[in-house]
Coordinates of C-alpha atoms in Angstrom, one line a residue:
M1 CA 0.0 0.0 0.1
R2 CA 2.9 2.5 0.7
A3 CA 4.4 1.6 -2.6
L4 CA 1.1 2.3 -4.4
L5 CA 0.4 5.7 -2.5
G6 CA 4.0 6.8 -2.7
G7 CA 4.6 10.2 -1.3
E8 CA 1.0 11.4 -1.6
S9 CA -0.8 12.7 1.4
R10 CA -2.7 10.4 3.7
Q11 CA -5.2 13.2 4.6
R12 CA -8.7 12.0 5.4
D13 CA -10.4 13.7 2.3
L14 CA -8.2 11.7 0.0
L15 CA -9.8 8.5 0.9
I16 CA -11.8 8.2 -2.3
E17 CA -8.9 9.1 -4.5
H18 CA -6.8 6.3 -2.8
L19 CA -9.5 3.8 -3.2
H20 CA -9.5 4.5 -6.9
K21 CA -5.9 3.9 -7.1
I22 CA -6.4 0.4 -5.7
N23 CA -9.5 -0.4 -7.7
D24 CA -7.7 0.9 -11.0
R25 CA -4.6 -1.2 -10.2
Y26 CA -6.2 -4.5 -9.1
G27 CA -9.8 -4.3 -10.4
H28 CA -11.3 -4.7 -7.0
L29 CA -10.9 -3.9 -3.3
S30 CA -9.8 -6.8 -1.3
A31 CA -10.3 -7.0 2.5
A32 CA -6.5 -7.0 3.0
R33 CA -5.9 -4.0 1.0
L34 CA -8.8 -2.0 2.6
A35 CA -7.2 -3.0 6.0
A36 CA -3.8 -1.8 4.8
L37 CA -5.3 1.4 3.5
A38 CA -7.1 2.0 6.8
Q39 CA -3.9 1.6 8.8
E40 CA -1.9 3.8 6.4
M41 CA -4.5 6.6 6.7
S42 CA -5.0 6.1 10.4
L43 CA -8.8 5.5 9.9
S44 CA -11.0 2.8 11.2
M45 CA -11.9 -0.1 9.0
A46 CA -15.5 1.0 9.4
E47 CA -14.8 4.4 7.8
V48 CA -13.0 2.9 4.9
Y49 CA -15.5 0.1 4.4
E50 CA -18.6 2.2 4.5
V51 CA -17.1 4.6 1.8
A52 CA -15.9 1.8 -0.4
T53 CA -19.3 0.0 -0.3
F54 CA -21.3 3.3 -1.1
Y55 CA -20.2 3.9 -4.5
H56 CA -21.1 1.9 -7.7
H57 CA -17.7 1.8 -9.3
F58 CA -15.8 0.4 -6.3
E59 CA -15.7 -3.4 -6.3
V60 CA -15.3 -4.8 -2.7
V61 CA -14.5 -8.4 -2.4
K62 CA -14.8 -10.0 1.0
E63 CA -12.5 -12.7 2.2
G64 CA -13.1 -16.0 0.4
D65 CA -15.2 -14.3 -2.3
T66 CA -14.0 -14.7 -5.9
P67 CA -12.7 -11.4 -7.5
P68 CA -14.7 -10.1 -10.5
P69 CA -13.4 -10.9 -14.1
A70 CA -10.6 -8.8 -15.4
L71 CA -12.8 -6.7 -17.6
T72 CA -16.2 -5.1 -16.8
V73 CA -18.6 -4.0 -19.6
R74 CA -21.1 -1.6 -18.5
V75 CA -24.4 -1.3 -20.6
C76 CA -26.3 1.8 -20.0
D77 CA -30.0 1.1 -19.6
S78 CA -31.3 4.5 -18.7
I79 CA -34.1 6.0 -20.7
A80 CA -32.5 7.2 -23.8
C81 CA -30.5 4.1 -24.2
E82 CA -33.5 1.8 -23.4
I83 CA -35.6 3.1 -26.2
A84 CA -32.7 2.8 -28.5
G85 CA -32.5 -0.9 -27.9
T86 CA -30.1 -1.5 -25.0
Q87 CA -31.8 -4.8 -23.8
E88 CA -30.1 -6.9 -26.6
L89 CA -26.7 -5.6 -25.5
L90 CA -27.4 -6.7 -21.8
K91 CA -27.6 -10.3 -23.0
L92 CA -24.2 -10.3 -24.6
S93 CA -21.8 -13.1 -23.6
L94 CA -18.2 -12.1 -24.0
G95 CA -16.2 -14.8 -22.4
K96 CA -15.3 -15.8 -18.9
D97 CA -12.9 -13.0 -18.3
V98 CA -15.5 -10.4 -19.2
R99 CA -18.7 -9.6 -17.2
V100 CA -21.6 -7.6 -18.7
I101 CA -23.6 -5.6 -16.1
H102 CA -26.2 -2.7 -16.3
A103 CA -25.2 0.8 -15.5
P104 CA -27.2 4.0 -14.9
C105 CA -26.9 6.9 -17.4
V106 CA -23.3 7.3 -18.6
G107 CA -23.8 10.8 -20.0
R108 CA -23.7 10.0 -23.7
C109 CA -27.4 10.0 -24.5
E110 CA -26.9 11.5 -28.0
V111 CA -25.2 8.3 -29.1
A112 CA -27.6 5.8 -27.4
P113 CA -27.3 3.0 -26.9
C114 CA -23.9 3.4 -25.2
V115 CA -21.7 0.8 -23.8
V116 CA -18.6 1.3 -21.6
V117 CA -15.8 -1.3 -22.0
G118 CA -13.5 -0.6 -19.2
Q119 CA -13.4 3.1 -19.4
N120 CA -14.0 3.4 -23.2
P121 CA -17.4 4.5 -24.1
I122 CA -18.7 2.8 -27.3
G123 CA -21.5 5.1 -28.8
N124 CA -24.3 3.7 -31.1
A125 CA -23.3 0.5 -29.7
T126 CA -23.9 -2.8 -31.5
P127 CA -23.0 -6.4 -30.5
E128 CA -20.3 -6.3 -33.2
K129 CA -18.8 -3.0 -32.0
V130 CA -18.7 -4.3 -28.4
R131 CA -17.1 -7.6 -29.2
K132 CA -14.6 -5.8 -31.4
A133 CA -13.5 -3.4 -28.5
V134 CA -13.4 -6.3 -26.1
A135 CA -11.3 -8.5 -28.5
S136 CA -8.9 -5.7 -29.3
K137 CA -8.7 -4.6 -25.6
E138 CA -9.8 -1.1 -26.4
V139 CA -10.6 -0.2 -22.7
T140 CA -9.4 3.3 -22.4
C141 CA -11.1 6.4 -23.7
E142 CA -10.0 7.8 -27.0
E143 CA -8.4 11.2 -27.1
T144 CA -10.4 13.9 -28.5
K145 CA -9.4 17.2 -30.3
Y146 CA -10.0 20.3 -28.3
I147 CA -8.7 23.9 -27.7
D148 CA -5.7 23.4 -25.7
F149 CA -3.8 25.7 -23.4
A150 CA -1.7 27.3 -26.2
A151 CA -4.5 27.7 -28.6
Y152 CA -6.9 29.2 -25.9
K153 CA -4.2 31.7 -25.0
K154 CA -3.6 32.6 -28.6
G155 CA -7.3 33.4 -28.9
G156 CA -7.2 35.9 -26.1
G157 CA -7.7 33.3 -23.3
Y158 CA -6.9 34.3 -19.7
K159 CA -6.6 38.0 -20.4
L160 CA -9.8 38.6 -18.5
I161 CA -8.5 36.9 -15.3
A162 CA -5.2 38.6 -15.6
D163 CA -7.1 42.0 -16.0
C164 CA -9.1 41.2 -12.9
L165 CA -6.0 40.7 -10.9
A166 CA -4.3 43.8 -12.4
G167 CA -7.2 46.0 -11.1
K168 CA -8.9 46.6 -14.4
H169 CA -12.1 45.2 -13.0
T170 CA -13.7 45.4 -9.7
R171 CA -15.2 42.4 -7.8
E172 CA -18.4 44.4 -7.4
G173 CA -18.4 45.4 -11.0
M174 CA -17.9 41.8 -12.2
T175 CA -20.8 40.6 -9.9
K176 CA -23.1 43.3 -11.4
I177 CA -22.3 42.1 -14.9
M178 CA -23.5 38.7 -14.0
E179 CA -26.7 40.1 -12.2
D180 CA -27.5 42.2 -15.4
S181 CA -27.0 39.3 -17.7
G182 CA -29.6 37.2 -15.9
L183 CA -27.3 34.1 -15.9
R184 CA -28.8 31.5 -13.7
G185 CA -27.2 28.3 -12.2
L186 CA -27.2 25.7 -15.0
G187 CA -27.0 22.6 -12.9
G188 CA -30.9 22.4 -12.3
A189 CA -31.8 24.8 -9.6
G190 CA -31.5 28.0 -11.6
F191 CA -30.3 30.2 -8.7
P192 CA -29.0 33.7 -10.1
V193 CA -25.4 33.6 -10.5
G194 CA -24.7 37.1 -9.4
R195 CA -26.7 36.9 -6.3
K196 CA -24.9 33.7 -5.3
W197 CA -21.5 35.4 -5.7
K198 CA -22.7 38.3 -3.6
S199 CA -24.1 36.2 -0.8
V200 CA -21.0 34.0 -0.5
A201 CA -18.6 37.0 -0.7
A202 CA -20.5 38.4 2.4
E203 CA -19.4 35.3 4.5
P204 CA -16.2 35.2 6.6
E205 CA -12.9 34.1 5.1
P206 CA -11.5 31.6 4.1
R207 CA -14.1 30.8 1.5
L208 CA -13.9 27.8 -0.7
M209 CA -15.3 26.7 -4.3
A210 CA -16.7 23.5 -5.4
V211 CA -17.5 23.0 -9.1
N212 CA -20.1 20.3 -9.8
I213 CA -19.6 18.3 -12.9
D214 CA -21.2 15.1 -11.7
E215 CA -23.9 15.4 -14.3
G216 CA -25.6 12.1 -13.6
E217 CA -29.2 13.1 -14.6
P218 CA -30.5 10.7 -17.3
G219 CA -30.5 12.6 -20.7
T220 CA -27.9 15.2 -19.6
F221 CA -24.6 15.4 -21.3
K222 CA -24.0 19.3 -21.9
D223 CA -21.1 19.7 -19.4
R224 CA -19.1 16.9 -21.1
W225 CA -19.8 18.3 -24.5
Y226 CA -18.2 21.7 -23.5
L227 CA -15.4 20.2 -21.6
E228 CA -14.4 18.0 -24.6
R229 CA -14.2 21.1 -26.8
D230 CA -13.2 24.1 -24.8
P231 CA -12.0 23.2 -21.3
H232 CA -10.1 26.4 -20.7
R233 CA -13.2 28.5 -21.1
F234 CA -14.5 26.9 -18.2
L235 CA -11.3 27.1 -16.2
E236 CA -11.0 30.8 -16.8
G237 CA -14.7 31.4 -15.9
M238 CA -14.0 29.5 -12.6
L239 CA -11.0 31.6 -11.8
V240 CA -13.0 34.8 -12.4
A241 CA -15.7 33.7 -10.1
A242 CA -13.2 32.6 -7.6
W243 CA -11.6 36.0 -7.7
A244 CA -14.9 38.0 -7.6
V245 CA -15.9 36.1 -4.4
G246 CA -12.5 35.9 -2.8
I247 CA -12.1 32.1 -2.8
A248 CA -9.0 30.7 -1.2
E249 CA -9.2 27.1 -2.8
I250 CA -11.0 25.4 -5.7
Y251 CA -12.3 21.9 -5.8
I252 CA -13.5 20.4 -9.2
Y253 CA -15.7 17.3 -8.8
L254 CA -15.8 15.3 -12.1
R255 CA -18.0 12.2 -12.4
D256 CA -16.0 8.9 -12.9
E257 CA -17.9 8.1 -16.1
Y258 CA -16.0 11.0 -17.8
A259 CA -12.6 9.3 -18.0
G260 CA -11.8 11.3 -21.4
C261 CA -12.6 14.6 -19.7
R262 CA -10.6 13.7 -16.7
K263 CA -7.5 13.1 -18.9
I264 CA -8.1 16.5 -20.5
L265 CA -8.5 18.4 -17.3
E266 CA -5.4 16.7 -15.8
D267 CA -3.2 17.6 -18.9
E268 CA -4.6 21.1 -19.2
L269 CA -4.4 21.9 -15.5
K270 CA -0.7 20.9 -15.5
K271 CA 0.0 23.3 -18.3
L272 CA -1.9 26.1 -16.7
K273 CA 0.0 25.6 -13.5
A274 CA 3.4 25.3 -15.2
S275 CA 2.8 28.6 -17.2
P276 CA 0.2 30.6 -15.1
P277 CA -1.0 33.8 -16.8
C278 CA -1.5 35.1 -13.1
A279 CA -1.4 34.1 -9.5
L280 CA -3.5 30.9 -9.2
P281 CA -5.3 29.7 -6.1
P282 CA -4.8 25.9 -5.3
I283 CA -6.9 23.8 -7.7
H284 CA -7.9 20.3 -6.8
L285 CA -9.4 17.8 -9.2
R286 CA -11.5 15.2 -7.5
R287 CA -13.1 12.1 -9.0
G288 CA -16.5 10.6 -8.4
A289 CA -17.0 7.0 -8.1
G290 CA -20.4 6.4 -9.5
A291 CA -23.3 7.9 -7.4
Y292 CA -26.0 10.0 -8.9
I293 CA -26.8 11.4 -5.5
C294 CA -23.5 13.4 -5.6
G295 CA -25.0 15.7 -8.1
E296 CA -26.8 17.2 -5.0
E297 CA -24.6 20.0 -3.8
S298 CA -24.2 18.9 -0.1
A299 CA -23.7 15.2 -1.1
M300 CA -20.9 16.2 -3.5
I301 CA -19.3 18.1 -0.7
E302 CA -19.4 15.1 1.5
S303 CA -17.8 13.0 -1.3
I304 CA -15.0 15.6 -1.8
E305 CA -14.3 15.3 1.8
G306 CA -13.7 11.5 1.3
K307 CA -17.0 10.3 2.7
R308 CA -20.3 8.7 1.5
G309 CA -22.3 11.1 -0.7
M310 CA -25.2 11.6 1.5
P311 CA -27.1 15.0 1.5
R312 CA -26.8 17.2 4.6
L313 CA -29.8 18.5 6.4
R314 CA -30.3 22.3 6.0
P315 CA -29.8 24.9 7.4
P316 CA -27.0 25.6 7.4
Y317 CA -26.7 26.1 3.7
V318 CA -23.4 25.3 1.8
A319 CA -23.0 29.2 1.3
Q320 CA -22.6 29.5 5.0
K321 CA -21.0 26.1 6.1
G322 CA -20.0 23.9 3.1
L323 CA -16.8 22.3 2.2
F324 CA -14.7 21.5 5.4
G325 CA -17.0 23.6 7.3
R326 CA -16.3 26.8 5.4
P327 CA -18.4 29.1 3.4
T328 CA -18.6 27.5 -0.2
L329 CA -19.5 28.7 -3.6
E330 CA -20.9 25.8 -5.4
H331 CA -21.5 26.1 -9.2
N332 CA -22.3 23.8 -12.0
M333 CA -19.5 23.8 -14.7
E334 CA -21.7 25.5 -17.3
S335 CA -22.6 28.3 -15.1
V336 CA -19.0 29.6 -15.0
Y337 CA -18.3 28.4 -18.6
W338 CA -20.4 31.5 -19.7
V339 CA -18.5 34.1 -17.6
R340 CA -15.8 35.1 -20.2
E341 CA -18.2 35.5 -23.2
I342 CA -20.7 37.5 -21.1
V343 CA -18.0 39.9 -19.9
E344 CA -16.5 40.3 -23.3
K345 CA -19.8 40.8 -25.2
G346 CA -21.7 42.5 -22.4
A347 CA -24.6 41.5 -20.1
A348 CA -27.0 42.8 -22.7
W349 CA -25.8 40.4 -25.3
F350 CA -26.7 37.3 -23.1
A351 CA -29.9 38.7 -22.0
G352 CA -30.9 39.8 -25.4
H353 CA -31.3 36.2 -26.5
G354 CA -34.7 34.4 -25.8
R355 CA -38.2 33.8 -27.0
N356 CA -41.7 34.0 -25.6
G357 CA -40.7 36.7 -23.0
R358 CA -37.7 34.7 -21.7
K359 CA -34.0 35.9 -21.7
G360 CA -30.7 34.1 -22.3
L361 CA -29.3 31.1 -23.9
R362 CA -29.9 27.5 -22.9
S363 CA -27.8 24.4 -23.7
F364 CA -30.2 21.6 -24.4
S365 CA -29.1 18.1 -24.2
V366 CA -31.5 16.4 -26.8
S367 CA -31.8 12.6 -27.1
G368 CA -34.4 10.2 -28.2
R369 CA -36.5 9.9 -31.4
V370 CA -34.9 12.9 -33.4
K371 CA -32.6 13.0 -36.5
K372 CA -30.1 15.2 -34.9
P373 CA -29.6 14.3 -31.2
G374 CA -26.8 16.3 -29.4
M375 CA -26.2 19.5 -27.5
H376 CA -28.1 22.3 -29.1
L377 CA -27.6 26.0 -27.9
A378 CA -30.8 27.6 -28.4
P379 CA -32.8 30.8 -27.1
A380 CA -34.3 30.4 -23.6
G381 CA -38.0 30.1 -24.0
I382 CA -37.9 28.0 -27.2
T383 CA -40.7 25.4 -27.3
V384 CA -39.9 21.6 -27.8
V385 CA -41.6 21.7 -31.1
E386 CA -39.5 24.6 -32.3
L387 CA -36.3 22.8 -30.9
I388 CA -37.2 19.6 -32.8
N389 CA -37.8 21.3 -36.0
E390 CA -35.2 24.0 -36.0
Y391 CA -32.3 22.3 -34.3
C392 CA -32.9 18.5 -34.3
G393 CA -33.8 18.0 -38.0
G394 CA -37.3 16.8 -37.1
M395 CA -38.5 13.4 -35.8
L396 CA -37.1 10.2 -37.0
D397 CA -38.7 8.9 -40.2
G398 CA -41.8 6.9 -39.3
H399 CA -42.1 8.4 -35.8
K400 CA -44.7 10.9 -34.7
F401 CA -44.0 13.1 -31.6
Y402 CA -45.8 11.7 -28.6
G403 CA -44.2 13.1 -25.5
Y404 CA -41.0 14.4 -23.9
L405 CA -38.9 14.8 -20.8
P406 CA -38.2 18.5 -20.4
G407 CA -35.9 18.3 -17.5
G408 CA -34.3 14.8 -17.5
A409 CA -35.5 12.1 -15.2
S410 CA -36.7 14.4 -12.5
G411 CA -38.7 16.8 -14.7
G412 CA -41.7 14.7 -15.4
I413 CA -43.1 13.5 -18.7
L414 CA -45.3 15.9 -20.8
P415 CA -47.4 15.0 -23.8
A416 CA -47.0 16.3 -27.5
S417 CA -50.1 18.6 -26.7
K418 CA -47.8 20.5 -24.3
G419 CA -45.3 21.1 -26.9
D420 CA -45.9 24.8 -27.1
I421 CA -44.7 25.5 -23.5
P422 CA -41.6 27.9 -23.3
L423 CA -38.7 25.8 -22.1
D424 CA -37.1 27.8 -19.3
F425 CA -37.0 28.1 -15.6
D426 CA -40.4 28.8 -13.9
T427 CA -42.5 28.1 -17.1
L428 CA -43.0 24.4 -16.6
Q429 CA -44.1 24.3 -12.9
P430 CA -47.8 24.9 -13.5
H431 CA -47.7 21.8 -15.6
G432 CA -46.1 19.5 -12.9
S433 CA -42.8 19.7 -14.5
F434 CA -39.6 21.7 -14.5
I435 CA -36.6 22.3 -16.8
G436 CA -33.7 21.3 -14.6
S437 CA -30.5 21.0 -16.4
A438 CA -32.4 21.2 -19.9
A439 CA -32.2 17.5 -20.7
I440 CA -34.8 16.9 -23.4
V441 CA -35.6 13.3 -24.2
I442 CA -38.2 12.9 -27.1
F443 CA -40.7 10.0 -27.3
S444 CA -42.6 8.9 -30.3
D445 CA -45.8 7.0 -30.9
K446 CA -43.7 3.9 -30.7
D447 CA -43.0 4.5 -27.1
K448 CA -45.0 4.4 -23.8
A449 CA -44.8 7.2 -21.3
S450 CA -45.8 4.6 -18.5
K451 CA -42.9 2.3 -19.5
A452 CA -40.5 5.3 -19.4
A453 CA -41.8 6.3 -16.1
I454 CA -41.0 2.8 -14.7
N455 CA -37.5 3.1 -16.1
L456 CA -36.9 6.4 -14.4
M457 CA -38.4 5.2 -11.1
K458 CA -36.1 2.2 -11.2
F459 CA -33.2 4.6 -11.7
F460 CA -34.2 6.6 -8.7
H461 CA -34.5 3.5 -6.5
D462 CA -31.1 2.3 -7.6
E463 CA -29.6 5.8 -6.9
S464 CA -31.2 6.5 -3.5
C465 CA -28.5 6.9 -1.0
G466 CA -30.7 5.3 1.7
Q467 CA -30.4 7.9 4.2
C468 CA -34.2 8.7 4.5
T469 CA -37.0 6.3 4.6
P470 CA -39.5 8.1 2.2
C471 CA -37.1 7.9 -0.6
R472 CA -35.4 4.6 0.2
V473 CA -38.6 2.7 0.7
G474 CA -40.9 4.9 -1.4
T475 CA -39.0 4.4 -4.6
A476 CA -39.0 0.7 -4.1
K477 CA -42.7 0.6 -3.3
A478 CA -43.4 2.9 -6.4
V479 CA -41.6 0.5 -8.7
I480 CA -43.9 -2.4 -7.5
L481 CA -47.0 -0.3 -8.0
M482 CA -46.1 1.0 -11.3
E483 CA -45.2 -2.5 -12.7
D484 CA -48.9 -3.6 -12.4
R485 CA -50.8 -3.3 -15.6
K486 CA -53.3 -1.2 -13.9
W487 CA -51.9 1.3 -11.5
D488 CA -53.4 1.8 -8.1
Q489 CA -53.5 5.6 -8.7
P490 CA -54.9 6.7 -5.4
L491 CA -52.2 4.8 -3.4
L492 CA -49.5 5.9 -5.8
K493 CA -50.5 9.5 -5.3
E494 CA -50.6 9.1 -1.5
L495 CA -47.1 7.6 -1.7
S496 CA -45.8 10.3 -3.9
Q497 CA -47.1 13.0 -1.6
A498 CA -45.3 11.4 1.4
M499 CA -42.0 11.3 -0.7
M500 CA -42.2 14.9 -1.7
D501 CA -43.1 16.1 1.7
A502 CA -40.7 14.1 3.8
S503 CA -37.5 13.2 1.7
I504 CA -34.4 15.0 2.7
C505 CA -33.2 16.2 -0.6
G506 CA -34.3 16.6 -4.2
L507 CA -33.9 13.0 -5.4
G508 CA -36.7 11.7 -3.2
Q509 CA -38.8 14.9 -3.6
A510 CA -38.7 14.9 -7.5
A511 CA -38.7 11.1 -8.0
P512 CA -42.5 10.8 -8.1
N513 CA -42.7 13.5 -11.1
P514 CA -42.7 10.9 -13.9
A515 CA -45.5 8.9 -12.2
L516 CA -47.5 11.8 -11.4
T517 CA -47.3 13.3 -14.8
V518 CA -48.1 10.1 -16.4
M519 CA -51.3 9.7 -14.4
R520 CA -52.2 13.3 -15.3
Y521 CA -51.4 13.4 -19.1
F522 CA -51.4 9.8 -20.1
P523 CA -54.3 8.2 -18.0
Q524 CA -55.1 5.8 -20.9
E525 CA -51.9 3.9 -20.4
V526 CA -52.5 3.2 -16.7
E527 CA -56.2 2.7 -16.3

């Protein structure tokens, strides 16, 4: 264990990072190695074991048990992949040294169905493609072309943060630009960015920053899309936000499924730190381990601290007492990605976009039954019908628009008759839905909303952290009720209300939305 960890710190918050080192090297976590790690980090076995068994991507092998095969093939069976035909891939037999298991959304819904061989995602997967990748041992993510450090600087990159530190901008002025632009948090909650900066800056020092790139919501892949193309635009926006709020240290939390993005960030952070355009705060890149719940801000903070990703009770809020007990500025990656462009082009430029009375731009992750799935940048307030026709090339041939998810798994399911609702914050709530992270999954007349709702509820059940009974038990009971041909609607509504009222965090509170919207808008499917 000492040889594996080398000269790296044994501090408590690096527990998950060190578990990854063992899991990457040996393919599993044996009891002996967990005991050695506990001793090396001066932790109890219980502390190490509870963390190791919490996350999907850690393979704990008890004494006497057989270790897993050398290679794991994860088949995504979340909603976009399911309607694209993932069930055939789950039945693949690839030899005794390869296991095939189901996986929750891997963040590549635009190329559904997706299979991950080792850490190599295979988009538009077929049995033949998967067999070829396994046979040729293509188990690491391919490198992608992107704007690297040199190219970004050549295009004027890092001039903004250098100007900020040189006194050409004030912190108050920068915050005012964000307020005037109307930019809101793009992780799902939609809290105004300028107001968040102001509130955290008012807290006592030292203040910390946590950037959330967990992006586990089924249907969502916009953060990955931007990171694979222009990582330094995100990094500079992050530094400007940190400067404006007076941040002492920055922590970037990236989901484990994004191995390619992790390689990009590791490489480009090294270049940035080797040739800094200005003084940089300490920047730490932390790796998730397969837990959707860590997209919730306080669960992410627990995970960064090396613990199980379980949401905290609030108050206190993370802006007052977050990472390591300090005031914390928590942002989604895309929220800060826009900072440089808004400052250079002006707040009015960003606010000037929009339709149907809405302001700004939205990054829509679109998947499902359209000809051009992908990340589409469109005006806030665009309707789903306009999005399909103007950006997605229309519906697939032979498919008729039937319904859609406007906000990923949590946002409910709306029928085609509601296709004229502006897609933005605060516009969908009257219809029992919300936009969240703008993950749009399109269904056709060949799909059933009730079947999609069951898929989503199973996802929530698998991903519940188990901390609170309404979510842990409620999602399991809901799946049973929804698998009946005829739903017991009064009981399901009563159960849903209990989950929404009593769950600790947004997972349990939003989990009933697919079931409730199916009963409201697709009653013919469940009666």
